PDB file of C-alpha atoms in Angstrom:
ATOM      1  CA  MET A   1      78.209  79.835  87.493  1.00  0.00           C
ATOM      2  CA  GLN A   2      81.560  79.698  89.229  1.00  0.00           C
ATOM      3  CA  ASP A   3      81.829  79.175  92.988  1.00  0.00           C
ATOM      4  CA  VAL A   4      84.755  81.620  93.126  1.00  0.00           C
ATOM      5  CA  VAL A   5      86.547  83.947  90.700  1.00  0.00           C
ATOM      6  CA  PRO A   6      90.393  83.746  90.980  1.00  0.00           C
ATOM      7  CA  ILE A   7      92.357  86.983  90.797  1.00  0.00           C
ATOM      8  CA  PHE A   8      96.110  86.352  90.793  1.00  0.00           C
ATOM      9  CA  LEU A   9      98.281  89.045  92.366  1.00  0.00           C
ATOM     10  CA  MET A  10     101.960  89.700  92.601  1.00  0.00           C
ATOM     11  CA  VAL A  11     102.709  91.659  95.769  1.00  0.00           C
ATOM     12  CA  PRO A  12     105.918  92.711  97.544  1.00  0.00           C
ATOM     13  CA  ARG A  13     106.889  89.834  99.869  1.00  0.00           C
ATOM     14  CA  ALA A  14     106.853  92.023 102.916  1.00  0.00           C
ATOM     15  CA  GLU A  15     103.236  92.963 102.222  1.00  0.00           C
ATOM     16  CA  ILE A  16     101.715  89.392 102.063  1.00  0.00           C
ATOM     17  CA  GLY A  17     100.478  89.535 105.697  1.00  0.00           C
ATOM     18  CA  TYR A  18      99.022  92.982 105.158  1.00  0.00           C
ATOM     19  CA  VAL A  19      97.132  91.937 102.028  1.00  0.00           C
ATOM     20  CA  LYS A  20      95.807  88.842 103.851  1.00  0.00           C
ATOM     21  CA  PHE A  21      94.646  91.060 106.718  1.00  0.00           C
ATOM     22  CA  ILE A  22      92.854  93.426 104.355  1.00  0.00           C
ATOM     23  CA  PHE A  23      90.903  90.693 102.628  1.00  0.00           C
ATOM     24  CA  GLU A  24      90.042  89.014 105.926  1.00  0.00           C
ATOM     25  CA  SER A  25      88.573  92.296 107.127  1.00  0.00           C
ATOM     26  CA  TYR A  26      86.112  92.213 104.231  1.00  0.00           C
ATOM     27  CA  GLU A  27      84.403  89.070 105.563  1.00  0.00           C
ATOM     28  CA  GLY A  28      82.558  87.072 102.902  1.00  0.00           C
ATOM     29  CA  VAL A  29      84.053  88.938  99.941  1.00  0.00           C
ATOM     30  CA  ALA A  30      87.010  86.678  99.187  1.00  0.00           C
ATOM     31  CA  VAL A  31      89.541  84.214 100.562  1.00  0.00           C
ATOM     32  CA  LEU A  32      93.231  84.778  99.985  1.00  0.00           C
ATOM     33  CA  ARG A  33      95.759  81.984  99.333  1.00  0.00           C
ATOM     34  CA  THR A  34      99.516  82.287  99.067  1.00  0.00           C
ATOM     35  CA  ILE A  35     100.723  80.461  95.975  1.00  0.00           C
ATOM     36  CA  ASP A  36     104.424  81.232  96.268  1.00  0.00           C
ATOM     37  CA  ARG A  37     105.594  83.295  99.225  1.00  0.00           C
ATOM     38  CA  HIS A  38     109.083  83.757  97.759  1.00  0.00           C
ATOM     39  CA  GLN A  39     107.705  85.432  94.652  1.00  0.00           C
ATOM     40  CA  GLY A  40     104.828  87.163  96.418  1.00  0.00           C
ATOM     41  CA  LEU A  41     102.252  85.362  94.280  1.00  0.00           C
ATOM     42  CA  LEU A  42      98.773  85.304  95.791  1.00  0.00           C
ATOM     43  CA  VAL A  43      95.377  84.308  94.603  1.00  0.00           C
ATOM     44  CA  VAL A  44      92.192  86.097  95.677  1.00  0.00           C
ATOM     45  CA  LEU A  45      89.207  83.720  95.464  1.00  0.00           C
ATOM     46  CA  ALA A  46      86.390  86.204  95.155  1.00  0.00           C
ATOM     47  CA  VAL A  47      82.764  85.312  95.715  1.00  0.00           C
ATOM     48  CA  PRO A  48      80.956  86.178  92.409  1.00  0.00           C
ATOM     49  CA  ASP A  49      78.344  88.287  94.194  1.00  0.00           C
ATOM     50  CA  PHE A  50      81.201  90.435  95.667  1.00  0.00           C
ATOM     51  CA  LEU A  51      83.498  90.477  92.666  1.00  0.00           C
ATOM     52  CA  ASP A  52      83.142  94.261  92.181  1.00  0.00           C
ATOM     53  CA  GLN A  53      84.103  94.871  95.811  1.00  0.00           C
ATOM     54  CA  ALA A  54      87.093  92.513  95.532  1.00  0.00           C
ATOM     55  CA  ARG A  55      88.285  94.299  92.391  1.00  0.00           C
ATOM     56  CA  LEU A  56      88.036  97.650  94.243  1.00  0.00           C
ATOM     57  CA  VAL A  57      90.275  96.248  96.993  1.00  0.00           C
ATOM     58  CA  VAL A  58      92.726  94.929  94.345  1.00  0.00           C
ATOM     59  CA  ALA A  59      92.844  98.311  92.678  1.00  0.00           C
ATOM     60  CA  SER A  60      93.378 100.085  96.026  1.00  0.00           C
ATOM     61  CA  LEU A  61      96.258  97.730  96.900  1.00  0.00           C
ATOM     62  CA  ALA A  62      97.862  98.376  93.511  1.00  0.00           C
ATOM     63  CA  GLU A  63      97.955 102.110  94.338  1.00  0.00           C
ATOM     64  CA  GLU A  64      98.980 101.612  97.964  1.00  0.00           C
ATOM     65  CA  ILE A  65     101.646  98.911  97.839  1.00  0.00           C
ATOM     66  CA  GLY A  66     102.395  98.423  94.137  1.00  0.00           C
ATOM     67  CA  SER A  67     100.724  95.038  93.725  1.00  0.00           C
ATOM     68  CA  ARG A  68      99.678  93.964  90.278  1.00  0.00           C
ATOM     69  CA  GLU A  69      97.319  91.467  88.739  1.00  0.00           C
ATOM     70  CA  VAL A  70      99.035  88.663  86.798  1.00  0.00           C
ATOM     71  CA  GLU A  71      98.032  85.639  84.735  1.00  0.00           C
ATOM     72  CA  ALA A  72      97.421  82.271  86.428  1.00  0.00           C
ATOM     73  CA  PRO A  73     100.613  80.251  86.616  1.00  0.00           C
ATOM     74  CA  PRO A  74     100.636  77.188  84.316  1.00  0.00           C
ATOM     75  CA  GLY A  75      99.802  73.881  85.872  1.00  0.00           C
ATOM     76  CA  LEU A  76      97.963  75.305  88.907  1.00  0.00           C
ATOM     77  CA  ASP A  77      94.839  73.218  89.156  1.00  0.00           C
ATOM     78  CA  ASP A  78      93.859  73.153  92.838  1.00  0.00           C
ATOM     79  CA  LEU A  79      93.329  76.683  94.178  1.00  0.00           C
ATOM     80  CA  LEU A  80      91.823  75.570  97.483  1.00  0.00           C
ATOM     81  CA  GLY A  81      94.489  72.999  98.481  1.00  0.00           C
ATOM     82  CA  PRO A  82      94.070  69.331  99.329  1.00  0.00           C
ATOM     83  CA  ASP A  83      91.122  67.948 101.201  1.00  0.00           C
ATOM     84  CA  LEU A  84      91.946  66.851 104.766  1.00  0.00           C
ATOM     85  CA  GLY A  85      91.534  63.226 103.658  1.00  0.00           C
ATOM     86  CA  GLU A  86      94.245  63.711 101.008  1.00  0.00           C
ATOM     87  CA  ILE A  87      96.921  64.959 103.436  1.00  0.00           C
ATOM     88  CA  THR A  88      99.419  62.305 104.449  1.00  0.00           C
ATOM     89  CA  THR A  89     102.262  62.194 106.975  1.00  0.00           C
ATOM     90  CA  ASP A  90     105.900  61.572 106.073  1.00  0.00           C
ATOM     91  CA  GLU A  91     105.244  57.902 106.717  1.00  0.00           C
ATOM     92  CA  GLY A  92     102.459  57.820 104.077  1.00  0.00           C
ATOM     93  CA  GLU A  93      99.646  57.661 106.627  1.00  0.00           C
ATOM     94  CA  ARG A  94      96.634  59.887 106.394  1.00  0.00           C
ATOM     95  CA  ALA A  95      96.728  62.777 108.796  1.00  0.00           C
TER      96      ALA A  95
END
């Protein structure tokens, strides 16, 4: 069983903050990550137990703001971002 189910969305750039707010208001349903803010590419990391609810929100956003579900971009392996121990400063030191 998967820990999260990724749903990739393309949204109007001006609506990224709104979409993030909407998903944050459904606490425990999903986490939203911005993959490319210039393109408006987001990923909704839905909890499997709440996948139906997450899909309802996605469908509602499609009607409301014209977002659409898209395929995962090629080469995107890490949806959660680096672990804190992997982050380094400009000087190559761990943060």
